[in-house]
Amino acid sequence: MSRLLDHLSHFHGGLELDYHKDMSTQSPIEKAELPPELILPVHQHIGDAGEILVNVGERVLKGQPLTRTDAYVSAPVHAPSSGTVREIGERPVPHPSRLSALCITIDTDGKDEWAELSGCEDYTEFNPIEIRNRVRKAGIVGMGGAAFPTAVKLNISAHRIDTLILNGAECEPYISCDDMLMREQFAEVVQGAEIMMHALEARECLIAVEDNKPIAIRNLTDYVKQNRLNHIQVVKIPSRYPTGGEKQLIKVLTGEEVPSSGLPADIGLVVQNIATAVAVYNAIVYGRPLISRIVTVTGSGVEQPRNLEVLIGTPMGPLIEQCGGYTDEAGSLIMGGPMMGFAMQTDYLPVIKGCNCLLVQPPVQQPTAMPCIRCGACASACPASLLPQQLYWHASSRNFDVVQDYNLFDCIECGCCAAVCPSHIPLVQYYRFAKTEIWHQERERQKSDHARQRHEFRLQRLDNEKRERDERLRKKKEALAKKQSSSADDPKKAAIAAAMKRVQEKKAAADNQPSNTENLNPAQQQQINDADQRRQQGKPESSSES
Amino acid sequence: MRQFSTASSPFSIPETRVNKIMRDVLLALIPGTAAAIYFFGWGVLVNMLIASVVAMGTEAIMLSLRHRPIKPYLSDYSVLVTAWLLALALPQLAPWWLTTLATGFAVVFGKHLYGGLGFNPFNPAMVGYVVAIISFPREMTQWVPPQTLAGFDHLGLMDTLKVIFAGVPPEGMSWDSISMATPLDTMKTQLGLELSIKDIHDSKTYGPMFGAISGIGWEWINGLFLLGGLWLAFKKVLDWRIPAGLLGMLFLLSNGFALYDYASFPAPTFELFSGGIMLGAFFIATDPVTAATTSKGRWIYGMGIGFFIFIIRTWGGYPDGIAFAVLLMNLSTPLLDYYTMPRAFGHSWKEFTHHHKKGPEE
């Protein structure tokens, strides 16, 4: 039985936005030009970074792994084109912290020479474990932005998964990379879904697409129909931000809510992104690792917005150039969408696996915030049914315990509250601040707990040592005191005492001789002799003594 | 390499602003205010002017004393809303110093001493009103009869100014000839004298002040405030739950009692369209700063106000009880907000109710 509802459900709140998606969907996906250098951050995903396998000066081939990893939640990085490793070191990366991170920089040689790949036309030849391992080796991560290693999400060991959901909602304004992928590579999308279903041993797959992408819906539906894929269903869902949020999408499709601190797998579901499905398809069928992705380059700051197929590691500047360059309006560069993306300081940053959109807009403005008037517009807009104004109130007064009482950690930072606040308060900033502070405090607390335990242990150890030392000292003192008390007397007396002692000892030794063997009658003597004999023979005899 | 400006997401700037909300509220007040001016004359307008000037002035002084930027806060219009609501609640011939005092108290003690806009627990206009009615009960009875009532003439602008600023009735007139108890007050007093509602309506002295629904003039004013309020509710400037709860509760109670004893309890229509009910339900109780913020909390908050209005009107010492009812419920909003927290996404009802049984202190 399908998990899909007859009538789609809906989540509380959310917003109807202006989508501006047509801007970048006027022309087909175009291949980005091969850049002279590729900058590959070693850590582009959630989880641990891999260990670098290449050295400076080494020639690498397209698709060759640059890192390897044994950690469970991790993903390797591959060379997106052939060339020479020029540098391994810290470079600015697209991250909200604006900090630098370890990157491998490759000078491309223009030959685009592939490393040896091993794929398989028929994925059913692989068992789920093999598929997972291949997905893992291909460095595939969630391509909707979060970049969570896909292989981990394909691991069903702990749960029974009945439904795979492909998230084609793409609810953020401006972004159209999934839309274009579904329009042009619908077959790969569907086949990628089938491979993942095989890996998950899922019975059905729902491909959810917002109704503002009619061409994508039509193409997918036609393909599914033509191939009689009855276990796959393309579902048209209403366009409403943030339907693309994993938990919101599940609620819309199934009417069920993923438990607050749980995962979709807890209720038998796995959600994967459209582009991830295509990446899985390429990895299994052609053996290609994740070395490129579709990026929407759009916004009023770009001359000719469009979607580009970009090698991971390509600097952003040249991509904008390929789209006709900047317009006069360009004043801010956002990775991701206008609701949840983050603004970057420069365009000399590489495209990473989670980069779905480069949005060039007029300079961002932060209007002066007025006091909160508790109007409640934020609470009506909140898709997690939180009370954003209370969260703000307690976060700004650093009331971190109360803020957790108000379920701060259920906040998905979608920005709906801030987008409707008449006082223009940057609410999400306050929640991020509070979360970071709480994590920090938690770490500090753990550290201090650890330190306290260590301290207590040390005190105990010192105490034990002291006690032992005292004990030794006491014994020594006692011994000394004894010795002193005995040696303090007259030496003559001591000599006499010693002599007496010796006599006594001798006497005692003499007394120790058995005294009951005198005056024995012959029968008794005989018994003793017999007993001695038995002892010598080692033979116990039960009936011997009276 | 190009440099860009940065900020934190989301990057869209909301269309609504506090000043737009307040401007809409002021706009929605206009029809009812116009009716009040039509029925009760220049006094209404003079009161509003005095209150506005005093409110803006006091706000500016308080802002500068608190080292806050004056222009952005003055132009949010919130203090004008306070001033207008207070002026509309005062009797039309209230002396200028009373309006000044009430407004000044509202802005200084009701608003800024708590930290200004957004931080005041009590509705400032109602704080000012309560100070006036407790401290100066006699001056708070200087209501004028509606001009459509036979035998009374509207005071001219000059005469009105003279009454308000000099405190003396126009030549040849007494206080009694220019002022009159409100229908609500009359109803309460006469019911207290063991008269039945029918007796009051039939009486030669009091009968003429009652119209088809409630008091002459008052029914129109309330009707037009209702209209303005509905417009605000439609535009989602205010949350409809608060007036719905308030009016619903008032209707239920007054209907229940009227059914039980129609001779001593006025009909629900009279209750709903008398005094400041519609102004209170749509413009005063809905002040977001001092109201509950959750949906459920707003229902309870509105119903609570309706409940206390009925209690005070029927058995209390004041003919209209809106100000006290609002302040009483203002007191309870933190509790309401905590106990009516919505169930957050992904939380089970079980854990939710457990959390709420625990209470805020633990």
CSV table of N, CA and C in Angstrom, one decimal, chain A residues 76-133:
chain,number,residue,atom,x,y,z
A,76,PRO,N,34.8,10.9,0.0
A,76,PRO,CA,36.1,11.3,-0.7
A,76,PRO,C,35.8,12.4,-1.7
A,77,VAL,N,36.9,13.0,-2.2
A,77,VAL,CA,36.9,14.1,-3.2
A,77,VAL,C,37.7,13.6,-4.4
A,78,HIS,N,37.2,13.8,-5.6
A,78,HIS,CA,37.9,13.3,-6.8
A,78,HIS,C,38.4,14.5,-7.7
A,79,ALA,N,39.3,14.2,-8.5
A,79,ALA,CA,39.8,15.2,-9.5
A,79,ALA,C,38.8,15.4,-10.6
A,80,PRO,N,38.2,16.6,-10.8
A,80,PRO,CA,37.2,16.8,-11.8
A,80,PRO,C,37.7,16.8,-13.2
A,81,SER,N,39.0,17.0,-13.4
A,81,SER,CA,39.6,17.0,-14.7
A,81,SER,C,41.0,16.6,-14.6
A,82,SER,N,41.7,16.2,-15.7
A,82,SER,CA,43.1,15.8,-15.6
A,82,SER,C,44.0,17.1,-15.4
A,83,GLY,N,45.1,16.9,-14.8
A,83,GLY,CA,46.0,18.0,-14.6
A,83,GLY,C,47.1,17.7,-13.5
A,84,THR,N,47.7,18.8,-13.0
A,84,THR,CA,48.7,18.6,-12.0
A,84,THR,C,48.3,19.3,-10.7
A,85,VAL,N,48.6,18.6,-9.6
A,85,VAL,CA,48.4,19.2,-8.3
A,85,VAL,C,49.4,20.3,-8.1
A,86,ARG,N,48.9,21.5,-8.0
A,86,ARG,CA,49.8,22.7,-7.9
A,86,ARG,C,50.1,23.0,-6.4
A,87,GLU,N,49.0,22.8,-5.6
A,87,GLU,CA,49.1,23.3,-4.2
A,87,GLU,C,48.2,22.5,-3.3
A,88,ILE,N,48.7,22.3,-2.1
A,88,ILE,CA,47.8,21.7,-1.1
A,88,ILE,C,47.9,22.6,0.1
A,89,GLY,N,46.9,23.3,0.4
A,89,GLY,CA,47.0,24.3,1.5
A,89,GLY,C,45.7,25.0,1.8
A,90,GLU,N,45.7,25.9,2.8
A,90,GLU,CA,44.5,26.6,3.2
A,90,GLU,C,44.1,27.7,2.1
A,91,ARG,N,42.8,27.7,1.8
A,91,ARG,CA,42.3,28.7,0.9
A,91,ARG,C,40.9,29.1,1.3
A,92,PRO,N,40.5,30.3,0.9
A,92,PRO,CA,39.1,30.6,1.2
A,92,PRO,C,38.1,29.7,0.6
A,93,VAL,N,37.1,29.3,1.3
A,93,VAL,CA,36.1,28.4,0.7
A,93,VAL,C,34.7,29.0,1.0
A,94,PRO,N,33.7,28.6,0.2
A,94,PRO,CA,32.4,29.1,0.4
A,94,PRO,C,31.8,28.5,1.7
A,95,HIS,N,31.8,29.2,2.7
A,95,HIS,CA,31.3,28.7,4.0
A,95,HIS,C,30.9,30.0,4.8
A,96,PRO,N,29.7,29.9,5.5
A,96,PRO,CA,29.3,31.1,6.2
A,96,PRO,C,30.3,31.7,7.2
A,97,SER,N,31.2,30.8,7.7
A,97,SER,CA,32.2,31.3,8.7
A,97,SER,C,33.2,32.2,8.0
A,98,ARG,N,33.3,32.1,6.7
A,98,ARG,CA,34.3,32.9,5.9
A,98,ARG,C,35.8,32.5,6.3
A,99,LEU,N,35.9,31.3,6.9
A,99,LEU,CA,37.3,30.9,7.2
A,99,LEU,C,37.8,30.1,6.0
A,100,SER,N,39.1,30.0,6.0
A,100,SER,CA,39.8,29.2,5.0
A,100,SER,C,39.8,27.7,5.4
A,101,ALA,N,40.0,26.9,4.4
A,101,ALA,CA,40.0,25.4,4.7
A,101,ALA,C,41.0,24.8,3.8
A,102,LEU,N,41.4,23.6,4.1
A,102,LEU,CA,42.4,22.8,3.3
A,102,LEU,C,41.8,22.5,2.0
A,103,CYS,N,42.6,22.9,0.9
A,103,CYS,CA,42.1,22.7,-0.5
A,103,CYS,C,43.3,22.0,-1.3
A,104,ILE,N,42.8,21.3,-2.3
A,104,ILE,CA,43.8,20.8,-3.3
A,104,ILE,C,43.6,21.6,-4.5
A,105,THR,N,44.6,22.2,-5.0
A,105,THR,CA,44.4,23.0,-6.2
A,105,THR,C,45.1,22.3,-7.4
A,106,ILE,N,44.3,22.2,-8.5
A,106,ILE,CA,44.8,21.4,-9.7
A,106,ILE,C,44.9,22.4,-10.8
A,107,ASP,N,46.1,22.4,-11.5
A,107,ASP,CA,46.2,23.1,-12.8
A,107,ASP,C,45.7,22.1,-13.9
A,108,THR,N,44.6,22.5,-14.6
A,108,THR,CA,44.1,21.6,-15.6
A,108,THR,C,45.0,21.6,-16.8
A,109,ASP,N,45.0,20.4,-17.5
A,109,ASP,CA,45.9,20.4,-18.7
A,109,ASP,C,45.0,20.4,-20.0
A,110,GLY,N,43.7,20.5,-19.9
A,110,GLY,CA,42.9,20.7,-21.0
A,110,GLY,C,42.6,19.4,-21.7
A,111,LYS,N,43.2,18.3,-21.3
A,111,LYS,CA,43.0,17.0,-22.0
A,111,LYS,C,41.8,16.3,-21.5
A,112,ASP,N,41.4,16.6,-20.2
A,112,ASP,CA,40.2,16.0,-19.6
A,112,ASP,C,40.2,14.5,-19.7
A,113,GLU,N,41.4,13.9,-19.4
A,113,GLU,CA,41.6,12.5,-19.5
A,113,GLU,C,41.1,11.7,-18.3
A,114,TRP,N,40.2,10.8,-18.6
A,114,TRP,CA,39.5,10.0,-17.6
A,114,TRP,C,40.5,9.0,-17.0
A,115,ALA,N,40.3,8.7,-15.7
A,115,ALA,CA,40.9,7.6,-15.1
A,115,ALA,C,40.1,6.4,-15.4
A,116,GLU,N,40.5,5.2,-15.1
A,116,GLU,CA,39.8,4.0,-15.5
A,116,GLU,C,38.5,3.9,-14.6
A,117,LEU,N,37.4,3.7,-15.2
A,117,LEU,CA,36.2,3.6,-14.5
A,117,LEU,C,35.6,2.2,-14.6
A,118,SER,N,34.8,1.8,-13.6
A,118,SER,CA,34.1,0.5,-13.7
A,118,SER,C,32.7,0.7,-13.4
A,119,GLY,N,31.8,0.6,-14.4
A,119,GLY,CA,30.4,0.7,-14.1
A,119,GLY,C,29.7,-0.6,-14.5
A,120,CYS,N,28.4,-0.6,-14.5
A,120,CYS,CA,27.7,-1.8,-14.8
A,120,CYS,C,26.3,-1.3,-15.3
A,121,GLU,N,26.0,-1.8,-16.6
A,121,GLU,CA,24.7,-1.4,-17.1
A,121,GLU,C,23.5,-1.8,-16.2
A,122,ASP,N,23.7,-3.1,-15.7
A,122,ASP,CA,22.6,-3.6,-14.9
A,122,ASP,C,22.9,-3.6,-13.4
A,123,TYR,N,22.2,-2.6,-12.8
A,123,TYR,CA,22.5,-2.4,-11.4
A,123,TYR,C,22.1,-3.6,-10.5
A,124,THR,N,21.1,-4.4,-11.0
A,124,THR,CA,20.6,-5.5,-10.2
A,124,THR,C,21.7,-6.5,-9.9
A,125,GLU,N,22.8,-6.4,-10.7
A,125,GLU,CA,23.9,-7.4,-10.5
A,125,GLU,C,24.6,-7.1,-9.1
A,126,PHE,N,24.4,-5.8,-8.6
A,126,PHE,CA,25.0,-5.5,-7.3
A,126,PHE,C,24.0,-5.7,-6.2
A,127,ASN,N,24.5,-6.2,-5.1
A,127,ASN,CA,23.6,-6.2,-4.0
A,127,ASN,C,23.6,-4.8,-3.3
A,128,PRO,N,22.7,-4.6,-2.4
A,128,PRO,CA,22.6,-3.3,-1.7
A,128,PRO,C,23.9,-2.8,-1.1
A,129,ILE,N,24.7,-3.7,-0.5
A,129,ILE,CA,25.9,-3.3,0.1
A,129,ILE,C,26.9,-2.8,-0.9
A,130,GLU,N,26.9,-3.5,-2.1
A,130,GLU,CA,27.9,-3.2,-3.1
A,130,GLU,C,27.5,-1.8,-3.7
A,131,ILE,N,26.2,-1.6,-3.8
A,131,ILE,CA,25.7,-0.2,-4.3
A,131,ILE,C,26.1,0.8,-3.3
A,132,ARG,N,25.9,0.6,-2.1
A,132,ARG,CA,26.3,1.6,-1.0
A,132,ARG,C,27.8,1.9,-1.1
A,133,ASN,N,28.6,0.8,-1.2
A,133,ASN,CA,30.0,1.0,-1.3
A,133,ASN,C,30.4,1.8,-2.5
